[in-house]
Amino acid sequence: MTIGLRISVNSTKGAQIGVPNLIKSLVKHDASATFFFSMGPDYNFYSISQLLRSIGMGHLSPKSIFSKKLISPPWLNKECIDVIRATKKHGYEIGVNAFNANAWLGNVRRATANWTAFQMKKASSEFYKIFGENPVASAAPYWQMNKEAYRLNQRLGYKYSSDTRGSHAYIPIFQGEIIGCPQIPTTLYTISEIV
């Protein structure tokens, strides 16, 4: 039986600690995988509530702190560029997960076409800055998509995407529209779901 592994990396901690350990395990077992990296800010880089208490700002919401730019989150494509490049040097396929995974999760279901296009094109652009080539694949964070996102998979020239769950690869039809970018869905439970 052949198993394809989709590894989504949405945090700097996941990239810096998790990815090297996963690569060691994959090498040990002579296994392949595709790593999908977010390419922008990491708003999961610390516990918001712990931070607010520790700096005496418990009365402020995380949104207000970030919107006022009191605290700048690290960016995966900058803080973890060595990890991202090393992953490819180890021979693993690299794709884009999102520009900002948290923003994607919170907005994509009701997002406008312009917002969706900005997020996806920005992720591809940041990928290009790292490798000098466009990504070959994408995987939507948390399997959240909208019609424009499916269309952009095709327009951005991805060979395939992994934006869904299912039992087999397929060409998606979304609201009656055929999307010419094959989907290779996630078929197994994620590690976090198993835990």
PDB file of N, CA and C in Angstrom, residues 19-120:
ATOM      1  N   VAL A  19       9.615  20.126  12.077  1.00  0.00           N
ATOM      2  CA  VAL A  19      10.059  19.718  10.737  1.00  0.00           C
ATOM      3  C   VAL A  19      11.377  18.944  10.770  1.00  0.00           C
ATOM      4  N   PRO A  20      12.432  19.437  11.456  1.00  0.00           N
ATOM      5  CA  PRO A  20      13.669  18.654  11.484  1.00  0.00           C
ATOM      6  C   PRO A  20      13.484  17.257  12.078  1.00  0.00           C
ATOM      7  N   ASN A  21      12.649  17.153  13.115  1.00  0.00           N
ATOM      8  CA  ASN A  21      12.387  15.843  13.714  1.00  0.00           C
ATOM      9  C   ASN A  21      11.603  14.939  12.776  1.00  0.00           C
ATOM     10  N   LEU A  22      10.639  15.510  12.061  1.00  0.00           N
ATOM     11  CA  LEU A  22       9.894  14.717  11.077  1.00  0.00           C
ATOM     12  C   LEU A  22      10.810  14.233   9.954  1.00  0.00           C
ATOM     13  N   ILE A  23      11.699  15.108   9.504  1.00  0.00           N
ATOM     14  CA  ILE A  23      12.624  14.720   8.434  1.00  0.00           C
ATOM     15  C   ILE A  23      13.504  13.558   8.888  1.00  0.00           C
ATOM     16  N   LYS A  24      14.002  13.620  10.115  1.00  0.00           N
ATOM     17  CA  LYS A  24      14.813  12.516  10.643  1.00  0.00           C
ATOM     18  C   LYS A  24      14.029  11.209  10.609  1.00  0.00           C
ATOM     19  N   SER A  25      12.785  11.280  11.035  1.00  0.00           N
ATOM     20  CA  SER A  25      11.947  10.078  11.050  1.00  0.00           C
ATOM     21  C   SER A  25      11.654   9.582   9.635  1.00  0.00           C
ATOM     22  N   LEU A  26      11.366  10.507   8.725  1.00  0.00           N
ATOM     23  CA  LEU A  26      11.094  10.123   7.336  1.00  0.00           C
ATOM     24  C   LEU A  26      12.328   9.494   6.691  1.00  0.00           C
ATOM     25  N   VAL A  27      13.501  10.076   6.945  1.00  0.00           N
ATOM     26  CA  VAL A  27      14.742   9.521   6.395  1.00  0.00           C
ATOM     27  C   VAL A  27      14.982   8.125   6.954  1.00  0.00           C
ATOM     28  N   LYS A  28      14.783   7.966   8.251  1.00  0.00           N
ATOM     29  CA  LYS A  28      14.983   6.675   8.910  1.00  0.00           C
ATOM     30  C   LYS A  28      14.125   5.585   8.272  1.00  0.00           C
ATOM     31  N   HIS A  29      12.909   5.944   7.905  1.00  0.00           N
ATOM     32  CA  HIS A  29      11.973   4.964   7.347  1.00  0.00           C
ATOM     33  C   HIS A  29      11.896   5.020   5.822  1.00  0.00           C
ATOM     34  N   ASP A  30      12.805   5.782   5.213  1.00  0.00           N
ATOM     35  CA  ASP A  30      12.849   5.919   3.750  1.00  0.00           C
ATOM     36  C   ASP A  30      11.474   6.285   3.195  1.00  0.00           C
ATOM     37  N   ALA A  31      10.847   7.273   3.839  1.00  0.00           N
ATOM     38  CA  ALA A  31       9.497   7.694   3.462  1.00  0.00           C
ATOM     39  C   ALA A  31       9.536   9.080   2.832  1.00  0.00           C
ATOM     40  N   SER A  32       8.618   9.328   1.932  1.00  0.00           N
ATOM     41  CA  SER A  32       8.510  10.623   1.279  1.00  0.00           C
ATOM     42  C   SER A  32       7.309  11.382   1.841  1.00  0.00           C
ATOM     43  N   ALA A  33       7.281  12.665   1.581  1.00  0.00           N
ATOM     44  CA  ALA A  33       6.167  13.503   2.034  1.00  0.00           C
ATOM     45  C   ALA A  33       6.211  14.811   1.271  1.00  0.00           C
ATOM     46  N   THR A  34       5.096  15.516   1.291  1.00  0.00           N
ATOM     47  CA  THR A  34       5.047  16.879   0.781  1.00  0.00           C
ATOM     48  C   THR A  34       4.806  17.796   1.970  1.00  0.00           C
ATOM     49  N   PHE A  35       5.667  18.796   2.116  1.00  0.00           N
ATOM     50  CA  PHE A  35       5.541  19.779   3.185  1.00  0.00           C
ATOM     51  C   PHE A  35       4.886  21.029   2.620  1.00  0.00           C
ATOM     52  N   PHE A  36       3.822  21.473   3.271  1.00  0.00           N
ATOM     53  CA  PHE A  36       3.120  22.693   2.873  1.00  0.00           C
ATOM     54  C   PHE A  36       3.352  23.740   3.957  1.00  0.00           C
ATOM     55  N   PHE A  37       4.103  24.773   3.610  1.00  0.00           N
ATOM     56  CA  PHE A  37       4.452  25.813   4.572  1.00  0.00           C
ATOM     57  C   PHE A  37       3.576  27.052   4.392  1.00  0.00           C
ATOM     58  N   SER A  38       3.136  27.623   5.526  1.00  0.00           N
ATOM     59  CA  SER A  38       2.561  28.967   5.482  1.00  0.00           C
ATOM     60  C   SER A  38       3.711  29.912   5.204  1.00  0.00           C
ATOM     61  N   MET A  39       3.425  31.023   4.533  1.00  0.00           N
ATOM     62  CA  MET A  39       4.489  31.902   4.058  1.00  0.00           C
ATOM     63  C   MET A  39       4.448  33.298   4.670  1.00  0.00           C
ATOM     64  N   GLY A  40       3.732  33.470   5.754  1.00  0.00           N
ATOM     65  CA  GLY A  40       3.625  34.801   6.328  1.00  0.00           C
ATOM     66  C   GLY A  40       3.671  34.796   7.839  1.00  0.00           C
ATOM     67  N   PRO A  41       2.921  35.695   8.472  1.00  0.00           N
ATOM     68  CA  PRO A  41       3.001  35.864   9.920  1.00  0.00           C
ATOM     69  C   PRO A  41       2.453  34.665  10.689  1.00  0.00           C
ATOM     70  N   ASP A  42       3.066  34.420  11.830  1.00  0.00           N
ATOM     71  CA  ASP A  42       2.662  33.321  12.714  1.00  0.00           C
ATOM     72  C   ASP A  42       2.049  33.917  13.974  1.00  0.00           C
ATOM     73  N   TYR A  43       0.736  33.922  14.036  1.00  0.00           N
ATOM     74  CA  TYR A  43       0.055  34.460  15.206  1.00  0.00           C
ATOM     75  C   TYR A  43      -0.115  33.413  16.299  1.00  0.00           C
ATOM     76  N   ASN A  44       0.457  32.231  16.113  1.00  0.00           N
ATOM     77  CA  ASN A  44       0.413  31.187  17.135  1.00  0.00           C
ATOM     78  C   ASN A  44       1.725  31.091  17.888  1.00  0.00           C
ATOM     79  N   PHE A  45       2.605  32.080  17.735  1.00  0.00           N
ATOM     80  CA  PHE A  45       3.948  31.913  18.249  1.00  0.00           C
ATOM     81  C   PHE A  45       4.042  31.995  19.760  1.00  0.00           C
ATOM     82  N   TYR A  46       2.979  32.298  20.442  1.00  0.00           N
ATOM     83  CA  TYR A  46       2.950  32.245  21.890  1.00  0.00           C
ATOM     84  C   TYR A  46       1.502  32.178  22.338  1.00  0.00           C
ATOM     85  N   SER A  47       1.326  31.902  23.606  1.00  0.00           N
ATOM     86  CA  SER A  47      -0.019  31.898  24.171  1.00  0.00           C
ATOM     87  C   SER A  47      -0.445  33.345  24.395  1.00  0.00           C
ATOM     88  N   ILE A  48      -1.484  33.756  23.695  1.00  0.00           N
ATOM     89  CA  ILE A  48      -1.945  35.147  23.791  1.00  0.00           C
ATOM     90  C   ILE A  48      -2.299  35.517  25.233  1.00  0.00           C
ATOM     91  N   SER A  49      -3.069  34.671  25.884  1.00  0.00           N
ATOM     92  CA  SER A  49      -3.512  35.029  27.230  1.00  0.00           C
ATOM     93  C   SER A  49      -2.330  35.127  28.191  1.00  0.00           C
ATOM     94  N   GLN A  50      -1.353  34.222  28.056  1.00  0.00           N
ATOM     95  CA  GLN A  50      -0.176  34.269  28.914  1.00  0.00           C
ATOM     96  C   GLN A  50       0.617  35.546  28.663  1.00  0.00           C
ATOM     97  N   LEU A  51       0.755  35.902  27.409  1.00  0.00           N
ATOM     98  CA  LEU A  51       1.487  37.116  27.076  1.00  0.00           C
ATOM     99  C   LEU A  51       0.804  38.349  27.656  1.00  0.00           C
ATOM    100  N   LEU A  52      -0.496  38.436  27.495  1.00  0.00           N
ATOM    101  CA  LEU A  52      -1.225  39.610  27.985  1.00  0.00           C
ATOM    102  C   LEU A  52      -1.052  39.769  29.484  1.00  0.00           C
ATOM    103  N   ARG A  53      -1.150  38.651  30.206  1.00  0.00           N
ATOM    104  CA  ARG A  53      -0.970  38.723  31.656  1.00  0.00           C
ATOM    105  C   ARG A  53       0.462  39.104  32.017  1.00  0.00           C
ATOM    106  N   SER A  54       1.434  38.528  31.331  1.00  0.00           N
ATOM    107  CA  SER A  54       2.838  38.737  31.695  1.00  0.00           C
ATOM    108  C   SER A  54       3.303  40.171  31.446  1.00  0.00           C
ATOM    109  N   ILE A  55       2.682  40.857  30.494  1.00  0.00           N
ATOM    110  CA  ILE A  55       3.118  42.238  30.231  1.00  0.00           C
ATOM    111  C   ILE A  55       2.117  43.269  30.757  1.00  0.00           C
ATOM    112  N   GLY A  56       1.193  42.803  31.601  1.00  0.00           N
ATOM    113  CA  GLY A  56       0.261  43.710  32.248  1.00  0.00           C
ATOM    114  C   GLY A  56      -0.744  44.355  31.323  1.00  0.00           C
ATOM    115  N   MET A  57      -1.110  43.631  30.271  1.00  0.00           N
ATOM    116  CA  MET A  57      -2.060  44.191  29.310  1.00  0.00           C
ATOM    117  C   MET A  57      -3.294  43.297  29.184  1.00  0.00           C
ATOM    118  N   GLY A  58      -3.662  42.652  30.284  1.00  0.00           N
ATOM    119  CA  GLY A  58      -4.781  41.726  30.255  1.00  0.00           C
ATOM    120  C   GLY A  58      -6.092  42.353  29.826  1.00  0.00           C
ATOM    121  N   HIS A  59      -6.193  43.682  29.916  1.00  0.00           N
ATOM    122  CA  HIS A  59      -7.425  44.375  29.532  1.00  0.00           C
ATOM    123  C   HIS A  59      -7.551  44.542  28.022  1.00  0.00           C
ATOM    124  N   LEU A  60      -6.463  44.313  27.264  1.00  0.00           N
ATOM    125  CA  LEU A  60      -6.506  44.464  25.814  1.00  0.00           C
ATOM    126  C   LEU A  60      -6.759  43.116  25.146  1.00  0.00           C
ATOM    127  N   SER A  61      -7.459  43.171  24.039  1.00  0.00           N
ATOM    128  CA  SER A  61      -7.677  41.943  23.277  1.00  0.00           C
ATOM    129  C   SER A  61      -6.484  41.704  22.361  1.00  0.00           C
ATOM    130  N   PRO A  62      -6.216  40.434  22.000  1.00  0.00           N
ATOM    131  CA  PRO A  62      -5.121  40.159  21.057  1.00  0.00           C
ATOM    132  C   PRO A  62      -5.278  40.943  19.757  1.00  0.00           C
ATOM    133  N   LYS A  63      -6.527  41.107  19.290  1.00  0.00           N
ATOM    134  CA  LYS A  63      -6.748  41.830  18.037  1.00  0.00           C
ATOM    135  C   LYS A  63      -6.278  43.279  18.153  1.00  0.00           C
ATOM    136  N   SER A  64      -6.585  43.899  19.278  1.00  0.00           N
ATOM    137  CA  SER A  64      -6.180  45.300  19.429  1.00  0.00           C
ATOM    138  C   SER A  64      -4.667  45.432  19.542  1.00  0.00           C
ATOM    139  N   ILE A  65      -4.022  44.477  20.174  1.00  0.00           N
ATOM    140  CA  ILE A  65      -2.562  44.539  20.302  1.00  0.00           C
ATOM    141  C   ILE A  65      -1.908  44.425  18.936  1.00  0.00           C
ATOM    142  N   PHE A  66      -2.357  43.452  18.145  1.00  0.00           N
ATOM    143  CA  PHE A  66      -1.741  43.257  16.841  1.00  0.00           C
ATOM    144  C   PHE A  66      -2.100  44.389  15.878  1.00  0.00           C
ATOM    145  N   SER A  67      -3.339  44.898  15.973  1.00  0.00           N
ATOM    146  CA  SER A  67      -3.729  45.953  15.043  1.00  0.00           C
ATOM    147  C   SER A  67      -2.973  47.246  15.336  1.00  0.00           C
ATOM    148  N   LYS A  68      -2.597  47.458  16.584  1.00  0.00           N
ATOM    149  CA  LYS A  68      -1.821  48.644  16.932  1.00  0.00           C
ATOM    150  C   LYS A  68      -0.326  48.419  16.727  1.00  0.00           C
ATOM    151  N   LYS A  69       0.022  47.247  16.290  1.00  0.00           N
ATOM    152  CA  LYS A  69       1.410  46.898  15.998  1.00  0.00           C
ATOM    153  C   LYS A  69       2.319  47.048  17.222  1.00  0.00           C
ATOM    154  N   LEU A  70       1.753  46.789  18.419  1.00  0.00           N
ATOM    155  CA  LEU A  70       2.586  46.794  19.612  1.00  0.00           C
ATOM    156  C   LEU A  70       3.518  45.591  19.601  1.00  0.00           C
ATOM    157  N   ILE A  71       3.052  44.511  19.007  1.00  0.00           N
ATOM    158  CA  ILE A  71       3.843  43.289  18.938  1.00  0.00           C
ATOM    159  C   ILE A  71       3.784  42.782  17.508  1.00  0.00           C
ATOM    160  N   SER A  72       4.934  42.549  16.925  1.00  0.00           N
ATOM    161  CA  SER A  72       4.989  42.000  15.571  1.00  0.00           C
ATOM    162  C   SER A  72       5.250  40.506  15.643  1.00  0.00           C
ATOM    163  N   PRO A  73       4.392  39.703  15.032  1.00  0.00           N
ATOM    164  CA  PRO A  73       4.630  38.255  15.051  1.00  0.00           C
ATOM    165  C   PRO A  73       5.775  37.894  14.114  1.00  0.00           C
ATOM    166  N   PRO A  74       6.442  36.768  14.370  1.00  0.00           N
ATOM    167  CA  PRO A  74       7.475  36.312  13.436  1.00  0.00           C
ATOM    168  C   PRO A  74       6.826  35.822  12.149  1.00  0.00           C
ATOM    169  N   TRP A  75       7.574  35.849  11.069  1.00  0.00           N
ATOM    170  CA  TRP A  75       7.088  35.352   9.783  1.00  0.00           C
ATOM    171  C   TRP A  75       7.799  34.050   9.472  1.00  0.00           C
ATOM    172  N   LEU A  76       7.054  33.035   9.090  1.00  0.00           N
ATOM    173  CA  LEU A  76       7.652  31.740   8.783  1.00  0.00           C
ATOM    174  C   LEU A  76       8.669  31.836   7.659  1.00  0.00           C
ATOM    175  N   ASN A  77       8.314  32.566   6.603  1.00  0.00           N
ATOM    176  CA  ASN A  77       9.203  32.626   5.442  1.00  0.00           C
ATOM    177  C   ASN A  77      10.482  33.407   5.728  1.00  0.00           C
ATOM    178  N   LYS A  78      10.546  34.098   6.861  1.00  0.00           N
ATOM    179  CA  LYS A  78      11.756  34.829   7.228  1.00  0.00           C
ATOM    180  C   LYS A  78      12.484  34.131   8.382  1.00  0.00           C
ATOM    181  N   GLU A  79      11.759  33.844   9.449  1.00  0.00           N
ATOM    182  CA  GLU A  79      12.359  33.206  10.621  1.00  0.00           C
ATOM    183  C   GLU A  79      12.789  31.764  10.345  1.00  0.00           C
ATOM    184  N   CYS A  80      12.109  31.101   9.442  1.00  0.00           N
ATOM    185  CA  CYS A  80      12.340  29.670   9.213  1.00  0.00           C
ATOM    186  C   CYS A  80      12.833  29.366   7.802  1.00  0.00           C
ATOM    187  N   ILE A  81      13.411  30.357   7.143  1.00  0.00           N
ATOM    188  CA  ILE A  81      13.823  30.172   5.750  1.00  0.00           C
ATOM    189  C   ILE A  81      14.843  29.042   5.611  1.00  0.00           C
ATOM    190  N   ASP A  82      15.746  28.900   6.594  1.00  0.00           N
ATOM    191  CA  ASP A  82      16.735  27.822   6.528  1.00  0.00           C
ATOM    192  C   ASP A  82      16.068  26.455   6.617  1.00  0.00           C
ATOM    193  N   VAL A  83      15.058  26.337   7.463  1.00  0.00           N
ATOM    194  CA  VAL A  83      14.331  25.068   7.599  1.00  0.00           C
ATOM    195  C   VAL A  83      13.586  24.751   6.305  1.00  0.00           C
ATOM    196  N   ILE A  84      12.948  25.758   5.729  1.00  0.00           N
ATOM    197  CA  ILE A  84      12.193  25.556   4.492  1.00  0.00           C
ATOM    198  C   ILE A  84      13.134  25.109   3.369  1.00  0.00           C
ATOM    199  N   ARG A  85      14.261  25.789   3.240  1.00  0.00           N
ATOM    200  CA  ARG A  85      15.231  25.417   2.195  1.00  0.00           C
ATOM    201  C   ARG A  85      15.836  24.037   2.458  1.00  0.00           C
ATOM    202  N   ALA A  86      16.139  23.743   3.721  1.00  0.00           N
ATOM    203  CA  ALA A  86      16.726  22.440   4.062  1.00  0.00           C
ATOM    204  C   ALA A  86      15.752  21.304   3.755  1.00  0.00           C
ATOM    205  N   THR A  87      14.471  21.557   3.946  1.00  0.00           N
ATOM    206  CA  THR A  87      13.469  20.534   3.651  1.00  0.00           C
ATOM    207  C   THR A  87      13.524  20.159   2.175  1.00  0.00           C
ATOM    208  N   LYS A  88      13.621  21.166   1.329  1.00  0.00           N
ATOM    209  CA  LYS A  88      13.710  20.896  -0.106  1.00  0.00           C
ATOM    210  C   LYS A  88      15.032  20.211  -0.459  1.00  0.00           C
ATOM    211  N   LYS A  89      16.122  20.618   0.191  1.00  0.00           N
ATOM    212  CA  LYS A  89      17.431  20.001  -0.075  1.00  0.00           C
ATOM    213  C   LYS A  89      17.435  18.521   0.289  1.00  0.00           C
ATOM    214  N   HIS A  90      16.615  18.151   1.269  1.00  0.00           N
ATOM    215  CA  HIS A  90      16.490  16.738   1.643  1.00  0.00           C
ATOM    216  C   HIS A  90      15.684  15.949   0.607  1.00  0.00           C
ATOM    217  N   GLY A  91      15.176  16.636  -0.396  1.00  0.00           N
ATOM    218  CA  GLY A  91      14.457  15.951  -1.470  1.00  0.00           C
ATOM    219  C   GLY A  91      12.951  15.910  -1.320  1.00  0.00           C
ATOM    220  N   TYR A  92      12.419  16.643  -0.355  1.00  0.00           N
ATOM    221  CA  TYR A  92      10.969  16.642  -0.155  1.00  0.00           C
ATOM    222  C   TYR A  92      10.314  17.721  -1.000  1.00  0.00           C
ATOM    223  N   GLU A  93       9.141  17.390  -1.504  1.00  0.00           N
ATOM    224  CA  GLU A  93       8.381  18.365  -2.273  1.00  0.00           C
ATOM    225  C   GLU A  93       7.857  19.425  -1.315  1.00  0.00           C
ATOM    226  N   ILE A  94       7.895  20.679  -1.772  1.00  0.00           N
ATOM    227  CA  ILE A  94       7.435  21.804  -0.954  1.00  0.00           C
ATOM    228  C   ILE A  94       6.278  22.488  -1.683  1.00  0.00           C
ATOM    229  N   GLY A  95       5.219  22.770  -0.939  1.00  0.00           N
ATOM    230  CA  GLY A  95       4.099  23.534  -1.464  1.00  0.00           C
ATOM    231  C   GLY A  95       3.738  24.640  -0.497  1.00  0.00           C
ATOM    232  N   VAL A  96       2.726  25.411  -0.852  1.00  0.00           N
ATOM    233  CA  VAL A  96       2.283  26.485   0.031  1.00  0.00           C
ATOM    234  C   VAL A  96       1.021  26.061   0.770  1.00  0.00           C
ATOM    235  N   ASN A  97       0.979  26.457   2.037  1.00  0.00           N
ATOM    236  CA  ASN A  97      -0.191  26.173   2.862  1.00  0.00           C
ATOM    237  C   ASN A  97      -1.106  27.378   2.862  1.00  0.00           C
ATOM    238  N   ALA A  98      -0.529  28.538   3.037  1.00  0.00           N
ATOM    239  CA  ALA A  98      -1.285  29.798   3.041  1.00  0.00           C
ATOM    240  C   ALA A  98      -0.280  30.915   3.204  1.00  0.00           C
ATOM    241  N   PHE A  99      -0.748  32.118   3.107  1.00  0.00           N
ATOM    242  CA  PHE A  99       0.097  33.243   3.502  1.00  0.00           C
ATOM    243  C   PHE A  99      -0.013  33.395   5.015  1.00  0.00           C
ATOM    244  N   ASN A 100      -1.228  33.521   5.521  1.00  0.00           N
ATOM    245  CA  ASN A 100      -1.489  33.661   6.950  1.00  0.00           C
ATOM    246  C   ASN A 100      -2.561  32.641   7.314  1.00  0.00           C
ATOM    247  N   ALA A 101      -2.161  31.540   7.916  1.00  0.00           N
ATOM    248  CA  ALA A 101      -3.089  30.445   8.204  1.00  0.00           C
ATOM    249  C   ALA A 101      -4.224  30.849   9.128  1.00  0.00           C
ATOM    250  N   ASN A 102      -3.924  31.691  10.124  1.00  0.00           N
ATOM    251  CA  ASN A 102      -4.985  32.117  11.046  1.00  0.00           C
ATOM    252  C   ASN A 102      -6.017  32.993  10.348  1.00  0.00           C
ATOM    253  N   ALA A 103      -5.552  33.913   9.524  1.00  0.00           N
ATOM    254  CA  ALA A 103      -6.486  34.759   8.777  1.00  0.00           C
ATOM    255  C   ALA A 103      -7.307  33.904   7.819  1.00  0.00           C
ATOM    256  N   TRP A 104      -6.664  32.924   7.202  1.00  0.00           N
ATOM    257  CA  TRP A 104      -7.375  32.040   6.274  1.00  0.00           C
ATOM    258  C   TRP A 104      -8.510  31.323   6.989  1.00  0.00           C
ATOM    259  N   LEU A 105      -8.197  30.725   8.129  1.00  0.00           N
ATOM    260  CA  LEU A 105      -9.203  29.986   8.885  1.00  0.00           C
ATOM    261  C   LEU A 105     -10.369  30.877   9.284  1.00  0.00           C
ATOM    262  N   GLY A 106     -10.064  32.085   9.726  1.00  0.00           N
ATOM    263  CA  GLY A 106     -11.125  32.970  10.213  1.00  0.00           C
ATOM    264  C   GLY A 106     -11.946  33.654   9.140  1.00  0.00           C
ATOM    265  N   ASN A 107     -11.444  33.699   7.905  1.00  0.00           N
ATOM    266  CA  ASN A 107     -12.107  34.521   6.902  1.00  0.00           C
ATOM    267  C   ASN A 107     -12.516  33.845   5.602  1.00  0.00           C
ATOM    268  N   VAL A 108     -11.883  32.758   5.226  1.00  0.00           N
ATOM    269  CA  VAL A 108     -12.034  32.260   3.856  1.00  0.00           C
ATOM    270  C   VAL A 108     -13.465  31.850   3.496  1.00  0.00           C
ATOM    271  N   ARG A 109     -14.214  31.352   4.426  1.00  0.00           N
ATOM    272  CA  ARG A 109     -15.567  30.865   4.095  1.00  0.00           C
ATOM    273  C   ARG A 109     -16.482  31.995   3.621  1.00  0.00           C
ATOM    274  N   ARG A 110     -16.257  33.204   4.121  1.00  0.00           N
ATOM    275  CA  ARG A 110     -17.108  34.337   3.725  1.00  0.00           C
ATOM    276  C   ARG A 110     -16.306  35.423   2.997  1.00  0.00           C
ATOM    277  N   ALA A 111     -15.088  35.094   2.592  1.00  0.00           N
ATOM    278  CA  ALA A 111     -14.182  36.090   2.003  1.00  0.00           C
ATOM    279  C   ALA A 111     -14.585  36.474   0.588  1.00  0.00           C
ATOM    280  N   THR A 112     -14.192  37.681   0.212  1.00  0.00           N
ATOM    281  CA  THR A 112     -14.406  38.148  -1.156  1.00  0.00           C
ATOM    282  C   THR A 112     -13.363  37.502  -2.077  1.00  0.00           C
ATOM    283  N   ALA A 113     -13.619  37.592  -3.363  1.00  0.00           N
ATOM    284  CA  ALA A 113     -12.664  37.077  -4.346  1.00  0.00           C
ATOM    285  C   ALA A 113     -11.336  37.820  -4.237  1.00  0.00           C
ATOM    286  N   ASN A 114     -11.375  39.132  -3.997  1.00  0.00           N
ATOM    287  CA  ASN A 114     -10.145  39.922  -3.882  1.00  0.00           C
ATOM    288  C   ASN A 114      -9.308  39.514  -2.680  1.00  0.00           C
ATOM    289  N   TRP A 115      -9.961  39.308  -1.535  1.00  0.00           N
ATOM    290  CA  TRP A 115      -9.233  38.887  -0.331  1.00  0.00           C
ATOM    291  C   TRP A 115      -8.589  37.529  -0.563  1.00  0.00           C
ATOM    292  N   THR A 116      -9.332  36.608  -1.119  1.00  0.00           N
ATOM    293  CA  THR A 116      -8.818  35.263  -1.379  1.00  0.00           C
ATOM    294  C   THR A 116      -7.637  35.312  -2.341  1.00  0.00           C
ATOM    295  N   ALA A 117      -7.788  36.087  -3.406  1.00  0.00           N
ATOM    296  CA  ALA A 117      -6.714  36.209  -4.400  1.00  0.00           C
ATOM    297  C   ALA A 117      -5.463  36.810  -3.766  1.00  0.00           C
ATOM    298  N   PHE A 118      -5.624  37.824  -2.932  1.00  0.00           N
ATOM    299  CA  PHE A 118      -4.464  38.426  -2.273  1.00  0.00           C
ATOM    300  C   PHE A 118      -3.728  37.388  -1.430  1.00  0.00           C
ATOM    301  N   GLN A 119      -4.471  36.642  -0.599  1.00  0.00           N
ATOM    302  CA  GLN A 119      -3.854  35.653   0.287  1.00  0.00           C
ATOM    303  C   GLN A 119      -3.097  34.582  -0.497  1.00  0.00           C
ATOM    304  N   MET A 120      -3.717  34.060  -1.545  1.00  0.00           N
ATOM    305  CA  MET A 120      -3.095  32.973  -2.303  1.00  0.00           C
ATOM    306  C   MET A 120      -1.926  33.467  -3.154  1.00  0.00           C
TER     307      MET A 120
END
